[in-house]
Coordinates of C-alpha atoms in Angstrom, one line a residue:
P8 CA 9.2 8.7 -9.5
G9 CA 8.8 11.8 -7.3
G10 CA 12.6 11.8 -6.8
G11 CA 14.0 9.4 -9.4
G12 CA 16.0 6.3 -9.0
P13 CA 19.7 5.9 -8.2
G14 CA 21.4 9.2 -8.7
G15 CA 18.1 11.0 -9.0
D16 CA 19.2 13.7 -6.4
G17 CA 21.6 15.2 -9.0
A18 CA 24.7 13.9 -7.4
A19 CA 27.2 12.2 -9.6
A20 CA 26.8 8.5 -9.4
Q21 CA 29.9 6.5 -8.4
Q22 CA 30.9 4.2 -11.3
P23 CA 31.9 0.7 -10.1
G24 CA 35.4 -0.3 -11.1
P25 CA 36.4 -3.7 -12.3
S26 CA 37.7 -4.7 -8.9
T27 CA 34.5 -3.8 -7.0
P28 CA 32.2 -6.6 -5.9
W29 CA 29.1 -5.1 -7.5
A30 CA 30.7 -4.8 -10.9
A31 CA 30.0 -8.4 -11.7
G32 CA 27.3 -8.6 -14.3
A33 CA 27.4 -4.8 -14.8
Q34 CA 25.5 -5.3 -18.0
G35 CA 22.4 -6.2 -16.0
D36 CA 19.5 -4.1 -15.0
V37 CA 20.3 -1.0 -13.0
Y38 CA 18.2 -2.2 -10.1
M39 CA 20.0 -5.5 -10.1
V40 CA 23.4 -3.9 -9.9
P41 CA 23.4 -1.7 -6.8
E42 CA 25.7 1.3 -6.5
P43 CA 27.0 2.6 -3.2
L44 CA 25.4 5.7 -1.8
P45 CA 27.5 8.9 -1.8
E46 CA 29.4 9.5 1.4
G47 CA 27.2 11.1 4.1
T48 CA 24.0 9.9 2.5
A49 CA 21.8 7.1 3.8
K50 CA 18.3 5.6 3.1
H51 CA 15.6 6.8 5.4
T52 CA 12.1 5.4 5.9
I53 CA 9.5 8.0 6.6
S54 CA 5.9 7.4 7.8
I55 CA 3.3 10.1 7.0
F56 CA -0.2 9.8 8.5
V57 CA -2.6 12.0 6.6
A58 CA -6.3 12.8 6.3
D59 CA -7.4 12.2 2.7
E60 CA -8.2 15.1 0.5
A61 CA -8.1 15.7 -3.2
G62 CA -4.5 16.4 -4.3
I63 CA -2.9 15.2 -1.0
I64 CA -0.6 12.8 -2.9
N65 CA 0.4 15.6 -5.2
R66 CA 1.3 17.9 -2.3
V67 CA 3.3 15.3 -0.4
A68 CA 5.2 14.3 -3.5
G69 CA 5.7 18.0 -4.4
V70 CA 7.6 18.6 -1.1
F71 CA 10.1 15.9 -2.1
A72 CA 10.3 17.0 -5.8
R73 CA 11.0 20.7 -5.0
R74 CA 13.9 19.7 -2.8
N75 CA 15.2 17.3 -5.4
A76 CA 15.0 14.4 -2.9
N77 CA 15.7 11.0 -4.2
I78 CA 12.6 8.9 -3.5
E79 CA 13.3 5.2 -4.0
S80 CA 9.8 3.9 -3.2
L81 CA 6.4 5.2 -2.1
A82 CA 3.4 3.2 -0.9
V83 CA 0.0 4.5 0.1
G84 CA -3.4 2.8 0.3
L85 CA -6.3 5.0 1.2
N86 CA -8.9 3.6 3.6
V87 CA -12.2 5.6 3.9
D88 CA -10.8 9.0 4.8
K89 CA -7.2 8.5 6.1
A90 CA -4.0 7.0 4.8
L91 CA -0.5 6.1 5.8
F92 CA 2.3 7.0 3.4
T93 CA 5.6 5.0 3.6
V94 CA 8.4 6.8 1.7
V95 CA 12.0 5.6 1.3
V96 CA 14.2 8.5 0.5
S97 CA 18.0 8.9 0.3
G98 CA 19.7 12.0 1.8
G99 CA 21.8 13.4 4.6
E100 CA 20.6 13.6 8.2
R101 CA 20.0 17.3 8.1
E102 CA 18.3 17.1 4.7
I103 CA 15.9 14.4 6.0
Q104 CA 15.1 16.4 9.1
N105 CA 14.2 19.4 6.9
L106 CA 12.0 17.2 4.7
V107 CA 10.1 15.8 7.7
C108 CA 9.6 19.4 9.0
Q109 CA 8.3 20.6 5.6
V110 CA 5.9 17.7 5.1
G111 CA 4.6 18.2 8.6
K112 CA 3.5 21.8 7.6
L113 CA 0.9 20.5 5.1
V114 CA -2.6 21.1 6.4
K115 CA -3.9 17.5 6.2
V116 CA -0.8 15.8 7.6
R117 CA -1.5 14.5 11.1
T118 CA 2.0 13.2 11.9
V119 CA 5.3 12.6 10.3
E120 CA 8.1 10.4 11.7
D121 CA 11.5 9.1 10.5
I122 CA 11.3 5.5 11.7
T123 CA 14.7 4.5 10.3
G124 CA 16.3 4.0 13.7
Y125 CA 13.5 1.9 15.1
T126 CA 13.3 -1.9 15.1
R127 CA 10.7 -2.5 12.4
V128 CA 9.1 -4.9 9.9
D129 CA 9.6 -4.0 6.2
R130 CA 7.6 -5.6 3.5
E131 CA 6.8 -5.1 -0.2
L132 CA 4.8 -6.9 -2.8
V133 CA 6.0 -7.7 -6.4
L134 CA 4.1 -9.2 -9.4
L135 CA 6.5 -10.8 -11.9
K136 CA 5.4 -12.0 -15.4
V137 CA 8.1 -14.5 -16.6
N138 CA 8.5 -15.7 -20.2
T139 CA 8.4 -19.4 -19.6
P140 CA 6.7 -21.8 -22.1
P141 CA 5.9 -25.3 -20.8
G142 CA 9.0 -27.4 -20.3
A143 CA 12.1 -27.6 -18.3
A144 CA 12.3 -23.8 -17.9
R145 CA 8.9 -23.6 -16.3
Q146 CA 9.7 -26.4 -13.9
E147 CA 12.8 -24.4 -12.8
V148 CA 10.7 -21.3 -12.3
L149 CA 8.2 -23.2 -10.2
Q150 CA 11.1 -24.6 -8.1
L151 CA 12.4 -21.1 -7.5
A152 CA 8.9 -19.9 -6.6
N153 CA 8.7 -22.7 -4.0
I154 CA 12.1 -21.8 -2.6
F155 CA 11.1 -18.1 -2.2
R156 CA 7.5 -19.0 -1.1
A157 CA 6.0 -17.1 -4.1
Q158 CA 2.5 -17.8 -5.4
V159 CA 1.6 -18.6 -9.0
V160 CA -1.3 -16.4 -9.8
D161 CA -1.6 -16.9 -13.6
V162 CA -0.4 -19.4 -16.2
S163 CA -0.6 -19.2 -20.0
E164 CA 1.1 -21.0 -22.9
V165 CA 3.9 -18.5 -23.1
D166 CA 4.3 -17.1 -19.5
C167 CA 3.4 -17.3 -15.9
T168 CA 2.8 -14.6 -13.2
L169 CA 4.2 -14.9 -9.7
A170 CA 3.3 -12.8 -6.6
I171 CA 5.9 -12.6 -3.8
S172 CA 5.8 -10.5 -0.6
G173 CA 8.7 -10.1 1.9
D174 CA 11.5 -7.7 2.7
P175 CA 13.1 -6.0 -0.3
G176 CA 16.2 -8.2 -0.2
K177 CA 14.0 -11.3 -0.8
T178 CA 12.0 -9.8 -3.6
Y179 CA 15.0 -8.5 -5.5
A180 CA 16.8 -11.9 -5.1
L181 CA 13.9 -13.7 -6.8
E182 CA 13.7 -11.1 -9.5
K183 CA 17.4 -11.4 -10.2
A184 CA 17.1 -15.2 -10.3
L185 CA 14.2 -15.0 -12.8
R186 CA 15.9 -12.5 -15.2
K187 CA 17.7 -15.2 -17.2
F188 CA 14.2 -16.5 -18.3
G189 CA 13.1 -13.0 -19.4
L190 CA 10.7 -10.7 -17.5
S191 CA 8.0 -9.2 -19.7
Q192 CA 6.4 -7.1 -16.9
V193 CA 7.1 -6.2 -13.3
A194 CA 4.8 -4.3 -10.9
R195 CA 6.2 -3.5 -7.5
T196 CA 4.6 -1.7 -4.6
G197 CA 6.7 0.6 -2.4
K198 CA 7.9 -0.6 0.9
I199 CA 5.6 -0.4 3.9
S200 CA 7.0 -0.5 7.5
L201 CA 5.6 -0.7 11.0
R202 CA 7.5 -0.6 14.2
R203 CA 7.8 -3.8 16.2
G204 CA 5.9 -4.1 19.5
A205 CA 2.9 -2.3 20.7
D206 CA 4.4 1.1 20.0
H207 CA 2.8 3.0 17.2
L208 CA 2.4 6.5 15.6
Q209 CA 0.6 8.9 17.9
A210 CA -1.6 10.9 15.6
N211 CA -3.4 14.0 16.9
S212 CA -6.7 12.3 16.1
G213 CA -8.1 9.3 14.4
L214 CA -7.4 5.6 14.7
W215 CA -4.3 5.3 16.8
G216 CA -5.0 8.1 19.3
E217 CA -8.5 6.7 20.0
R218 CA -7.1 3.2 20.3
S219 CA -4.6 4.3 22.9
R220 CA -7.3 6.2 24.8
R221 CA -9.6 3.2 24.8
A222 CA -6.8 1.0 26.2
R223 CA -6.2 3.5 29.0
L224 CA -9.9 3.6 29.8
A225 CA -10.1 -0.2 29.8
A226 CA -7.2 -0.4 32.2
R227 CA -8.9 2.2 34.5
H228 CA -12.2 0.3 34.3
E229 CA -10.5 -3.0 35.2
R230 CA -8.9 -1.5 38.2
G231 CA -12.1 -0.1 39.4
G232 CA -14.3 -3.0 38.4
K233 CA -14.9 -4.4 41.9
A234 CA -16.0 -1.0 43.3
G235 CA -18.3 -0.5 40.4
A236 CA -19.8 -4.0 40.8
G237 CA -20.4 -3.3 44.5
N238 CA -22.2 -0.1 43.8
E239 CA -24.4 -1.7 41.3
A240 CA -25.2 -4.5 43.7
E241 CA -26.3 -2.0 46.3
G242 CA -28.5 -0.3 43.8
R243 CA -26.4 2.9 43.6
G244 CA -25.3 2.2 40.0
S245 CA -28.3 3.6 38.1
A246 CA -26.5 6.8 37.1
P247 CA -24.0 6.3 34.2
S248 CA -20.4 6.2 35.3
A249 CA -17.5 8.2 33.9
W250 CA -16.4 5.1 32.1
E251 CA -19.8 4.6 30.5
L252 CA -19.9 8.3 29.4
E253 CA -16.5 8.2 27.9
E254 CA -17.3 4.8 26.3
A255 CA -20.4 6.3 24.7
E256 CA -18.4 9.2 23.4
L257 CA -15.8 7.0 21.9
G258 CA -18.5 4.8 20.3
R259 CA -19.6 7.7 18.2
T260 CA -16.1 8.1 16.7
M261 CA -14.7 4.7 17.2
N262 CA -15.2 3.4 13.7
D263 CA -11.8 2.3 12.6
V264 CA -10.7 4.3 9.6
Y265 CA -9.0 1.1 8.3
T266 CA -11.9 -1.3 8.9
S267 CA -13.5 -1.5 5.5
S268 CA -13.9 0.2 2.2
I269 CA -17.7 -0.1 2.7
S270 CA -18.5 2.5 5.4
E271 CA -21.8 4.0 6.5
D272 CA -21.1 7.3 4.9
G273 CA -20.2 5.6 1.6
A274 CA -16.7 7.1 1.4
W275 CA -15.6 4.4 -0.9
T276 CA -18.5 4.6 -3.3
I277 CA -18.2 6.4 -6.5
D278 CA -19.1 9.6 -4.8
Y279 CA -15.6 9.4 -3.3
M280 CA -14.5 11.9 -6.0
I281 CA -13.8 14.8 -3.6
D282 CA -14.2 17.9 -5.9
K283 CA -18.0 18.0 -6.3
G284 CA -17.8 21.2 -8.3
H285 CA -15.6 19.7 -11.0
N286 CA -17.6 17.9 -13.7
T287 CA -15.6 14.8 -14.5
Q288 CA -18.6 12.9 -15.9
P289 CA -19.1 13.4 -19.6
E290 CA -22.5 14.1 -20.9
G291 CA -24.3 10.9 -21.9
D292 CA -22.0 8.6 -19.9
T293 CA -23.5 8.0 -16.4
E294 CA -21.5 4.8 -15.5
L295 CA -19.0 5.7 -12.9
R296 CA -16.6 3.0 -11.6
R297 CA -13.1 2.5 -10.1
N298 CA -10.5 2.4 -12.8
T299 CA -7.0 0.8 -12.6
L300 CA -4.2 2.5 -14.6
S301 CA -0.8 1.1 -15.2
I302 CA 1.6 4.0 -16.1
L303 CA 5.1 3.4 -17.3
V304 CA 7.4 6.5 -16.8
N305 CA 11.0 7.5 -17.0
D306 CA 12.7 7.4 -13.6
K307 CA 13.3 11.2 -13.2
P308 CA 12.9 13.6 -10.3
G309 CA 9.4 15.0 -10.0
V310 CA 7.6 12.5 -12.3
L311 CA 5.2 11.3 -9.5
G312 CA 4.2 14.9 -8.8
Q313 CA 3.5 15.6 -12.4
V314 CA 1.4 12.5 -12.8
S315 CA -0.6 13.0 -9.6
G316 CA -0.9 16.7 -10.5
V317 CA -2.9 15.9 -13.6
F318 CA -5.4 13.9 -11.4
A319 CA -5.6 16.7 -8.8
R320 CA -6.2 19.5 -11.4
R321 CA -9.0 17.6 -13.0
G322 CA -10.7 16.8 -9.7
Y323 CA -10.0 13.1 -9.5
N324 CA -9.1 11.5 -6.2
V325 CA -6.5 8.8 -6.2
Q326 CA -7.7 5.9 -4.1
S327 CA -4.6 3.7 -4.4
L328 CA -1.0 4.4 -5.5
A329 CA 1.9 2.0 -5.9
V330 CA 5.3 3.0 -7.3
G331 CA 8.3 0.9 -8.0
P332 CA 11.0 0.2 -10.6
A333 CA 9.8 -1.6 -13.7
E334 CA 11.3 -4.4 -15.8
Q335 CA 13.5 -2.1 -17.9
K336 CA 16.5 0.0 -16.8
G337 CA 15.5 3.6 -16.1
L338 CA 11.7 3.0 -16.0
S339 CA 9.3 2.8 -13.2
R340 CA 5.7 1.6 -13.1
I341 CA 3.0 3.6 -11.3
T342 CA -0.3 1.8 -10.6
M343 CA -3.2 4.0 -9.7
V344 CA -6.8 3.5 -8.9
S345 CA -9.2 6.4 -9.5
P346 CA -13.0 6.6 -9.8
G347 CA -14.5 8.0 -13.0
S348 CA -16.5 7.1 -16.1
R349 CA -15.1 5.3 -19.1
E350 CA -15.0 8.4 -21.3
S351 CA -13.5 10.7 -18.6
I352 CA -10.7 8.2 -18.0
L353 CA -9.9 8.2 -21.7
K354 CA -9.7 12.0 -21.6
L355 CA -7.5 11.7 -18.6
Q356 CA -5.2 9.2 -20.4
K357 CA -4.7 11.8 -23.2
Q358 CA -3.8 14.4 -20.7
L359 CA -1.2 12.1 -19.1
Y360 CA 0.3 11.3 -22.5
R361 CA 1.2 15.0 -22.8
L362 CA 3.8 14.6 -20.0
I363 CA 7.2 14.2 -21.5
E364 CA 8.3 11.5 -19.0
V365 CA 5.3 9.2 -19.6
V366 CA 6.2 6.3 -21.8
N367 CA 3.0 4.2 -21.8
I368 CA -0.4 4.1 -20.2
E369 CA -2.6 1.1 -20.0
V370 CA -6.2 1.2 -18.6
I371 CA -6.7 -2.4 -17.5
T372 CA -10.1 -2.1 -15.9
D373 CA -11.8 -4.1 -18.6
I374 CA -8.9 -6.3 -19.4
P375 CA -8.5 -9.6 -17.6
H376 CA -5.9 -9.0 -15.0
T377 CA -4.6 -10.1 -11.7
S378 CA -4.3 -7.6 -8.8
R379 CA -2.9 -7.8 -5.3
E380 CA -2.4 -5.6 -2.3
L381 CA -0.2 -6.1 0.8
M382 CA -1.1 -5.1 4.3
L383 CA 0.7 -5.1 7.7
I384 CA -1.7 -4.9 10.6
K385 CA -0.9 -4.6 14.3
V386 CA -3.6 -5.9 16.6
R387 CA -3.8 -5.8 20.3
C388 CA -3.7 -9.4 21.5
W389 CA -3.3 -10.6 25.1
P390 CA -2.1 -14.2 25.8
D391 CA -5.6 -15.6 26.4
Q392 CA -6.7 -14.2 23.0
R393 CA -3.8 -15.4 21.0
S394 CA -5.3 -18.7 19.9
E395 CA -8.4 -17.0 18.6
V396 CA -6.3 -14.5 16.5
L397 CA -4.1 -17.3 15.2
D398 CA -7.2 -19.2 14.1
I399 CA -8.4 -16.1 12.1
C400 CA -4.9 -15.9 10.6
K401 CA -5.2 -19.5 9.3
I402 CA -8.5 -18.7 7.6
F403 CA -7.1 -15.7 5.8
R404 CA -3.7 -17.2 5.2
A405 CA -2.0 -14.4 7.1
N406 CA 1.5 -14.7 8.5
V407 CA 2.6 -13.6 11.9
V408 CA 5.7 -11.4 11.5
D409 CA 6.0 -10.1 15.0
A410 CA 4.7 -11.2 18.5
Q411 CA 4.8 -9.3 21.8
M412 CA 3.1 -9.9 25.1
E413 CA 0.2 -7.6 24.2
S414 CA 0.2 -7.4 20.4
L415 CA 0.7 -9.4 17.2
M416 CA 1.7 -8.0 13.8
L417 CA 0.2 -9.8 10.7
E418 CA 1.2 -9.8 7.1
V419 CA -1.5 -10.6 4.4
Q420 CA -1.7 -10.2 0.7
G421 CA -4.6 -10.6 -1.7
R422 CA -7.5 -8.6 -3.0
E423 CA -9.0 -5.6 -1.4
S424 CA -12.1 -7.5 -0.2
K425 CA -9.9 -10.0 1.7
M426 CA -8.1 -7.1 3.5
N427 CA -11.3 -5.6 4.5
A428 CA -12.8 -8.8 5.8
L429 CA -9.7 -9.5 7.9
Q430 CA -9.8 -6.0 9.4
Q431 CA -13.5 -6.5 10.3
M432 CA -12.7 -9.8 12.1
L433 CA -9.8 -8.2 14.0
L434 CA -11.7 -5.0 15.0
P435 CA -13.1 -6.4 18.3
Y436 CA -9.6 -7.1 19.5
G437 CA -8.4 -3.6 18.9
I438 CA -6.4 -2.6 15.8
L439 CA -3.3 -0.6 16.8
E440 CA -1.8 0.3 13.4
V441 CA -2.2 -0.5 9.7
A442 CA 0.0 0.0 6.7
R443 CA -1.3 -0.9 3.2
T444 CA 0.3 -0.7 -0.2
G445 CA -1.6 0.4 -3.1
R446 CA -3.0 -2.1 -5.6
V447 CA -0.6 -3.6 -8.2
A448 CA -2.0 -5.3 -11.3
L449 CA -0.7 -7.1 -14.4
T450 CA -2.8 -8.3 -17.3
R451 CA -3.4 -12.1 -17.4
G452 CA -1.6 -14.1 -20.1
S453 CA -4.4 -16.6 -20.0
G454 CA -6.8 -13.8 -21.1
V455 CA -9.6 -14.8 -18.7
D456 CA -10.8 -13.9 -15.2
T457 CA -14.1 -14.1 -13.4
A458 CA -15.2 -10.6 -14.4
F459 CA -14.5 -11.3 -18.0
L460 CA -16.4 -14.6 -18.0
D461 CA -19.4 -12.9 -16.5
T462 CA -19.7 -10.8 -19.7
Q463 CA -19.4 -13.8 -22.1
S464 CA -21.6 -16.6 -23.2
V465 CA -19.6 -19.7 -22.2
Q466 CA -20.5 -23.2 -23.2
R467 CA -19.0 -26.0 -21.2
L468 CA -18.4 -29.4 -22.8
F469 CA -17.8 -32.4 -20.7

């Protein structure tokens, strides 16, 4: 989507011959039988730090679509008013440099960087619904889940749903192993990446610039601590110091844009719909809520821009976006979260069906479903604080994926509330950088979840 799958850049795809190693099982899914990239072409990982605005996803995707760039995956999770896009795109060196330059010209883009050459951590999240009735087949599936450290998130009489996070090679290996049982649905986030170590994107303003500034102020304050203490002891410390003035100034803007969806200004309430002049609330329907849409599309260049353009033109803001290849050859699944009323979302669904490349749309807000997000978070952590941070990791079942003398990088998956709670706990230590995927969701084969049971009259017999 946005650039299509393999061969989406218009170049003739190289057909594997019978002697090539990837020709084995050529009848399998296109994503399970990789093809070599054309000569002079390589995959690049681009990080784009943006300030949120209605239609920003459409504009970013439009830059790639207009240049027929082959986007393999895209991940973005909005937090309050800023977001970090991670885009994997194939192309030549000069072509990628031109894309980076063009994306950087967008008004709300703070910084763009090709991080392909850096030592980094890559992660993605996949939900897999496997057709396995009880019996020997299910036992084998559970054994594979244990080997790949996947989690079972739903079980029914005819299938089970697994959630796995890791580098793309790990997730594709599990998907390939499960295909012999039959996959009814696959929801994949795009890849997210963060550089290893304490280095991070240097945005012009916002989270990371302020964090770096605070670190410099803290070091300066520590160096001059004795002198300041002496002045205070002699009674000459009544006037605020330069440190205190700068600290007070930072305090007014220090709220981490990635701390929580519940902010003082209510940016993640239903009023998060940016275009106030566009009436997306139908008459007689006052219930506004966050809606989850699962959109199955043909894997063609520009599809992501077409889909996000429908949202932008009608004044809807996309709070979460996850794009990845689906369970069938040539199809991709887009999972989007957008606020709106029930009737307005139904109208939006009809508008999306008018797009030629849209195959199926499912609004799963009211259907029992399982949803997951993935987050990489880099936190400043000195050696004497490491045990405290590791204790927090155990509570939230987060994994440490990188450790340096002055920082730790954590990987955690789960619901949005879990991500927000972890960020709040780590905020006092100093959050250096955050990358989040959008939400991915699949309907539950069991047909029940907590939200569904809260609307039913349930009688328990013991």
